[in-house]
């Protein structure tokens, strides 16, 4: 199992310069990928284009919610970033949190699986610079994305938690990326379902990227309390609540990886044993806590490579 590092807003408010620094640290420390999530701050893909162009590391989004971005627009942006980072981009996409998509953008959230199926059906060919002429129930896309260059199409991962979305990730994408999902839900539900779906579709074994807050600390109770407060929304919205229930936990504070060096290493091993191909660590806490966490994770990366 590889270890990647989350950068940007998921670790706290970050300027573009800070994201550039975080990506460089990830590259210098030997992490597999620098992952940026699209929230309500800066644009994740733009930040990765700037930061990834000067750092020798794979980069990816985990994830970009797609309701606000037509696939032709996202394909054009992704191919531009792919050129900037010399072919090292992974595009993680998701349907977004329904309450935010409807409440903030006024967009429909009905039939999310069908919407994503149509989106992925169009996005893949567009990223391969193919012309599409698609008229679906929920999406129309006609034309091609004219981005010059010879870089390959970026890999596409789908944020998936429910059974139908997980199966679709295996069928129509290169794998899945999860957030606030523990090792039990991954081992019992997500990994076997997506692996079977990929095999049925005649595809290679899927990439399975699992993301969680990680904090190396001696003040476990205090850190878990802060995580419970900061990520309280994840315990309330249906998208995450179902996955937390599969894990048998109350909230994000219970799946986050928090503890001393030994406890964190053991927790990561459980994700490896669950079938995760890359763990996306989001260093949590103060600058001192995050630095301590990155130091341990970097040491685990070096140990794994030996």
Short mmCIF file of C-alpha atoms in Angstrom, two decimals:
data_model
loop_
_atom_site.label_atom_id
_atom_site.label_comp_id
_atom_site.label_asym_id
_atom_site.label_seq_id
_atom_site.Cartn_x
_atom_site.Cartn_y
_atom_site.Cartn_z
CA UNK A 1 0.00 0.00 0.00
CA UNK A 2 1.34 3.40 -0.98
CA UNK A 3 0.89 6.49 1.16
CA UNK A 4 -0.19 9.82 -0.30
CA UNK A 5 -0.49 13.19 1.41
CA UNK A 6 -3.47 15.53 1.37
CA UNK A 7 -2.67 19.18 0.73
CA UNK A 8 -4.66 22.39 0.85
CA UNK A 9 -7.85 23.31 2.64
CA UNK A 10 -8.60 19.90 4.17
CA UNK A 11 -5.63 20.61 6.47
CA UNK A 12 -6.82 24.14 7.23
CA UNK A 13 -7.02 27.41 5.26
CA UNK A 14 -4.10 27.50 2.83
CA UNK A 15 -2.85 30.11 0.41
CA UNK A 16 -1.64 29.03 -3.01
CA UNK A 17 1.93 29.51 -1.81
CA UNK A 18 1.21 27.21 1.12
CA UNK A 19 -0.18 24.54 -1.20
CA UNK A 20 2.94 24.79 -3.35
CA UNK A 21 5.07 24.27 -0.23
CA UNK A 22 2.94 21.33 0.93
CA UNK A 23 3.23 19.60 -2.44
CA UNK A 24 6.99 20.10 -2.43
CA UNK A 25 7.24 18.62 1.06
CA UNK A 26 5.22 15.63 -0.12
CA UNK A 27 7.57 15.16 -3.08
CA UNK A 28 10.74 15.57 -1.03
CA UNK A 29 9.44 13.13 1.61
CA UNK A 30 8.73 10.38 -0.90
CA UNK A 31 4.93 10.29 -0.74
CA UNK A 32 3.20 8.65 -3.69
CA UNK A 33 0.68 11.41 -4.47
CA UNK A 34 -0.27 14.91 -3.36
CA UNK A 35 -4.08 15.03 -3.14
CA UNK A 36 -6.19 18.20 -3.14
CA UNK A 37 -9.91 18.33 -2.44
CA UNK A 38 -12.38 20.81 -3.88
CA UNK A 39 -14.29 22.54 -1.11
CA UNK A 40 -15.31 26.18 -0.85
CA UNK A 41 -11.84 27.67 -1.13
CA UNK A 42 -9.49 27.87 -4.07
CA UNK A 43 -9.79 25.72 -7.16
CA UNK A 44 -8.12 22.35 -6.54
CA UNK A 45 -7.15 21.61 -10.14
CA UNK A 46 -5.63 25.05 -10.66
CA UNK A 47 -3.64 24.73 -7.45
CA UNK A 48 -2.33 21.32 -8.54
CA UNK A 49 -1.30 22.71 -11.93
CA UNK A 50 0.77 25.40 -10.23
CA UNK A 51 2.19 23.23 -7.44
CA UNK A 52 2.62 20.04 -9.44
CA UNK A 53 4.47 21.64 -12.32
CA UNK A 54 7.55 22.18 -10.17
CA UNK A 55 7.46 19.06 -8.00
CA UNK A 56 8.32 15.51 -8.97
CA UNK A 57 5.23 13.79 -7.58
CA UNK A 58 1.91 12.49 -8.83
CA UNK A 59 -1.05 14.75 -8.05
CA UNK A 60 -4.76 14.14 -7.79
CA UNK A 61 -8.11 15.56 -6.80
CA UNK A 62 -10.00 13.88 -4.00
CA UNK A 63 -12.42 14.98 -5.10
CA UNK A 64 -14.01 17.46 -7.51
CA UNK A 65 -17.82 17.50 -7.15
CA UNK A 66 -19.19 17.38 -10.69
CA UNK A 67 -22.71 18.87 -10.55
CA UNK A 68 -21.23 22.36 -10.90
CA UNK A 69 -18.97 21.40 -13.84
CA UNK A 70 -20.14 20.13 -17.20
CA UNK A 71 -17.93 17.22 -18.31
CA UNK A 72 -16.64 19.13 -21.34
CA UNK A 73 -15.45 21.92 -19.03
CA UNK A 74 -13.91 19.50 -16.55
CA UNK A 75 -12.20 17.54 -19.33
CA UNK A 76 -10.65 20.70 -20.74
CA UNK A 77 -9.42 21.78 -17.34
CA UNK A 78 -8.11 18.31 -16.47
CA UNK A 79 -6.20 17.96 -19.74
CA UNK A 80 -4.66 21.38 -19.21
CA UNK A 81 -3.50 20.37 -15.75
CA UNK A 82 -2.28 17.03 -17.12
CA UNK A 83 -0.06 18.91 -19.53
CA UNK A 84 1.22 21.19 -16.75
CA UNK A 85 2.23 18.24 -14.54
CA UNK A 86 3.67 16.12 -17.37
CA UNK A 87 1.07 13.36 -17.22
CA UNK A 88 1.01 12.82 -13.45
CA UNK A 89 -2.65 13.74 -12.76
CA UNK A 90 -5.44 11.61 -11.34
CA UNK A 91 -8.93 13.11 -11.48
CA UNK A 92 -11.09 12.08 -8.55
CA UNK A 93 -14.74 13.03 -9.01
CA UNK A 94 -17.90 12.72 -6.96
CA UNK A 95 -21.56 13.67 -6.90
CA UNK A 96 -21.02 16.03 -3.99
CA UNK A 97 -22.91 16.34 -0.72
CA UNK A 98 -26.56 16.67 -1.71
CA UNK A 99 -27.42 19.31 0.89
CA UNK A 100 -24.65 21.56 -0.40
CA UNK A 101 -25.33 20.96 -4.10
CA UNK A 102 -29.00 21.86 -3.73
CA UNK A 103 -28.77 24.42 -0.93
CA UNK A 104 -25.80 26.41 -2.20
CA UNK A 105 -26.03 25.99 -5.96
CA UNK A 106 -29.73 25.31 -6.44
CA UNK A 107 -28.96 22.21 -8.51
CA UNK A 108 -30.94 19.01 -8.64
CA UNK A 109 -29.68 16.04 -6.64
CA UNK A 110 -32.19 13.40 -7.70
CA UNK A 111 -31.01 10.09 -9.20
CA UNK A 112 -27.32 10.62 -8.38
CA UNK A 113 -26.25 7.21 -9.71
CA UNK A 114 -27.83 7.83 -13.12
CA UNK A 115 -26.38 11.32 -13.24
CA UNK A 116 -22.89 10.02 -12.51
CA UNK A 117 -23.25 7.15 -14.98
CA UNK A 118 -24.02 9.63 -17.76
CA UNK A 119 -21.21 11.92 -16.61
CA UNK A 120 -18.57 9.17 -16.64
CA UNK A 121 -19.85 7.86 -19.96
CA UNK A 122 -19.00 11.23 -21.49
CA UNK A 123 -15.94 12.19 -19.42
CA UNK A 124 -13.81 9.19 -20.36
CA UNK A 125 -13.95 9.73 -24.13
CA UNK A 126 -13.45 13.47 -23.72
CA UNK A 127 -10.27 12.90 -21.69
CA UNK A 128 -9.06 10.67 -24.53
CA UNK A 129 -9.74 13.59 -26.90
CA UNK A 130 -12.55 11.74 -28.63
CA UNK A 131 -15.63 13.43 -30.06
CA UNK A 132 -18.88 12.77 -28.24
CA UNK A 133 -22.49 13.12 -29.34
CA UNK A 134 -24.40 12.24 -26.20
CA UNK A 135 -28.02 13.01 -25.41
CA UNK A 136 -28.98 11.37 -22.14
CA UNK A 137 -31.80 11.73 -19.67
CA UNK A 138 -29.81 14.20 -17.58
CA UNK A 139 -26.86 15.29 -19.67
CA UNK A 140 -26.10 16.51 -23.17
CA UNK A 141 -22.58 16.74 -24.51
CA UNK A 142 -21.68 17.29 -28.15
CA UNK A 143 -18.18 17.90 -29.47
CA UNK A 144 -14.61 17.38 -28.36
CA UNK A 145 -12.08 19.08 -26.11
CA UNK A 146 -9.33 20.64 -28.20
CA UNK A 147 -6.35 20.69 -25.86
CA UNK A 148 -3.12 20.20 -27.87
CA UNK A 149 -0.43 17.92 -26.51
CA UNK A 150 0.55 14.29 -26.32
CA UNK A 151 0.09 13.56 -22.62
CA UNK A 152 -2.15 10.56 -21.86
CA UNK A 153 -5.65 10.86 -20.47
CA UNK A 154 -5.54 11.18 -16.69
CA UNK A 155 -6.74 8.31 -14.55
CA UNK A 156 -10.28 8.80 -13.19
CA UNK A 157 -11.42 7.72 -9.73
CA UNK A 158 -14.97 7.90 -8.44
CA UNK A 159 -15.87 8.76 -4.85
CA UNK A 160 -18.18 5.88 -4.02
CA UNK A 161 -19.77 4.57 -0.84
CA UNK A 162 -23.21 3.16 -1.67
CA UNK A 163 -23.40 -0.27 -3.38
CA UNK A 164 -24.57 0.99 -6.79
CA UNK A 165 -22.01 3.78 -6.90
CA UNK A 166 -19.23 1.39 -5.86
CA UNK A 167 -20.17 -1.05 -8.62
CA UNK A 168 -20.22 1.79 -11.14
CA UNK A 169 -16.75 2.87 -10.01
CA UNK A 170 -15.47 -0.58 -10.90
CA UNK A 171 -17.28 -0.56 -14.22
CA UNK A 172 -16.67 2.95 -15.55
CA UNK A 173 -13.63 4.36 -13.75
CA UNK A 174 -10.16 3.28 -12.69
CA UNK A 175 -11.10 2.88 -9.05
CA UNK A 176 -12.46 4.72 -6.06
CA UNK A 177 -11.39 7.30 -3.52
CA UNK A 178 -13.11 7.40 -0.13
CA UNK A 179 -13.21 9.84 2.74
CA UNK A 180 -14.18 9.13 6.36
CA UNK A 181 -14.44 5.42 5.58
CA UNK A 182 -12.93 2.90 7.97
CA UNK A 183 -11.17 -0.42 7.34
CA UNK A 184 -14.22 -2.58 8.15
CA UNK A 185 -16.46 -0.86 5.59
CA UNK A 186 -13.67 -1.05 3.04
CA UNK A 187 -12.86 -4.72 3.61
CA UNK A 188 -16.45 -5.96 3.91
CA UNK A 189 -18.16 -3.75 1.36
CA UNK A 190 -16.20 -1.43 -0.92
CA UNK A 191 -13.16 -3.53 -1.86
CA UNK A 192 -15.00 -6.75 -2.79
CA UNK A 193 -17.81 -4.97 -4.64
CA UNK A 194 -15.58 -2.72 -6.76
CA UNK A 195 -13.13 -5.55 -7.45
CA UNK A 196 -15.90 -7.82 -8.70
CA UNK A 197 -17.42 -5.06 -10.82
CA UNK A 198 -14.07 -4.29 -12.44
CA UNK A 199 -13.49 -7.97 -13.19
CA UNK A 200 -16.97 -8.32 -14.69
CA UNK A 201 -16.21 -5.34 -16.94
CA UNK A 202 -12.93 -6.92 -18.06
CA UNK A 203 -10.85 -4.21 -16.41
CA UNK A 204 -7.66 -4.29 -14.38
CA UNK A 205 -7.74 -4.42 -10.61
CA UNK A 206 -9.10 -1.07 -9.39
CA UNK A 207 -7.20 1.57 -7.51
CA UNK A 208 -8.62 1.97 -4.03
CA UNK A 209 -7.60 5.20 -2.30
CA UNK A 210 -8.79 5.71 1.28
CA UNK A 211 -8.52 9.11 2.92
CA UNK A 212 -8.72 10.05 6.60
CA UNK A 213 -7.45 12.68 9.00
CA UNK A 214 -4.26 11.48 10.71
CA UNK A 215 -2.66 12.93 13.82
CA UNK A 216 0.35 11.63 15.70
CA UNK A 217 -0.20 12.85 19.22
CA UNK A 218 -0.16 11.98 22.91
CA UNK A 219 -3.38 13.97 23.48
CA UNK A 220 -5.71 11.50 21.79
CA UNK A 221 -8.93 12.55 23.50
CA UNK A 222 -8.39 16.24 22.77
CA UNK A 223 -7.62 15.61 19.09
CA UNK A 224 -10.63 13.34 18.61
CA UNK A 225 -12.87 15.98 20.20
CA UNK A 226 -11.55 18.60 17.77
CA UNK A 227 -12.11 16.29 14.82
CA UNK A 228 -15.67 15.60 15.98
CA UNK A 229 -16.37 19.34 16.01
CA UNK A 230 -14.62 20.24 12.77
CA UNK A 231 -16.09 17.39 10.71
CA UNK A 232 -19.49 17.25 12.40
CA UNK A 233 -21.29 17.54 9.05
CA UNK A 234 -19.99 14.11 8.01
CA UNK A 235 -21.86 12.51 10.91
CA UNK A 236 -25.14 14.08 9.81
CA UNK A 237 -25.45 13.91 6.03
CA UNK A 238 -26.76 10.64 4.53
CA UNK A 239 -23.76 10.16 2.23
CA UNK A 240 -21.34 9.71 5.12
CA UNK A 241 -23.76 8.54 7.78
CA UNK A 242 -24.41 5.26 5.96
CA UNK A 243 -20.69 4.50 5.73
CA UNK A 244 -20.07 5.38 9.37
CA UNK A 245 -22.92 3.05 10.29
CA UNK A 246 -21.30 0.25 8.29
CA UNK A 247 -18.19 0.82 10.37
CA UNK A 248 -20.27 0.81 13.56
CA UNK A 249 -19.03 4.18 14.79
CA UNK A 250 -20.62 7.42 15.92
CA UNK A 251 -18.70 9.90 13.82
CA UNK A 252 -15.51 10.96 12.01
CA UNK A 253 -13.61 11.14 15.28
CA UNK A 254 -13.92 7.37 15.55
CA UNK A 255 -12.48 6.52 12.11
CA UNK A 256 -9.75 9.17 12.10
CA UNK A 257 -6.29 7.77 12.82
CA UNK A 258 -5.11 9.32 16.07
CA UNK A 259 -2.44 8.09 18.47
CA UNK A 260 1.25 7.62 19.04
CA UNK A 261 3.70 6.36 16.44
CA UNK A 262 2.97 2.70 17.05
CA UNK A 263 -0.80 3.14 17.12
CA UNK A 264 -0.83 5.11 13.87
CA UNK A 265 1.39 2.54 12.12
CA UNK A 266 -0.89 -0.29 13.27
CA UNK A 267 -3.98 1.57 12.10
CA UNK A 268 -2.48 2.09 8.65
CA UNK A 269 -1.69 -1.61 8.44
CA UNK A 270 -5.39 -2.37 8.84
CA UNK A 271 -6.12 -0.38 5.68
CA UNK A 272 -3.42 -2.28 3.82
CA UNK A 273 -4.97 -5.55 4.98
CA UNK A 274 -8.41 -4.32 3.89
CA UNK A 275 -7.20 -4.09 0.28
CA UNK A 276 -6.48 -0.36 0.01
CA UNK A 277 -3.89 0.41 -2.67
CA UNK A 278 -3.07 3.94 -1.46
CA UNK A 279 -3.83 5.64 1.82
CA UNK A 280 -4.41 9.38 1.58
CA UNK A 281 -3.30 10.88 4.87
CA UNK A 282 -4.67 14.30 5.77
CA UNK A 283 -2.36 15.60 8.53
CA UNK A 284 -4.57 17.08 11.22
CA UNK A 285 -4.12 19.69 13.91
CA UNK A 286 -1.72 22.48 14.70
CA UNK A 287 1.38 23.09 12.63
CA UNK A 288 3.39 21.19 15.23
CA UNK A 289 0.97 18.24 15.18
CA UNK A 290 0.93 18.14 11.39
CA UNK A 291 4.73 18.25 11.18
CA UNK A 292 5.03 15.38 13.66
CA UNK A 293 2.49 13.40 11.67
CA UNK A 294 4.26 14.00 8.36
CA UNK A 295 7.58 12.95 9.87
CA UNK A 296 6.16 9.59 10.97
CA UNK A 297 4.35 9.01 7.67
CA UNK A 298 7.51 9.82 5.73
CA UNK A 299 9.43 7.33 7.87
CA UNK A 300 6.79 4.68 7.13
CA UNK A 301 7.16 5.43 3.42
CA UNK A 302 10.93 4.97 3.64
CA UNK A 303 10.57 1.78 5.66
CA UNK A 304 8.11 0.32 3.17
CA UNK A 305 10.48 1.00 0.28
CA UNK A 306 13.36 -0.90 1.93
#
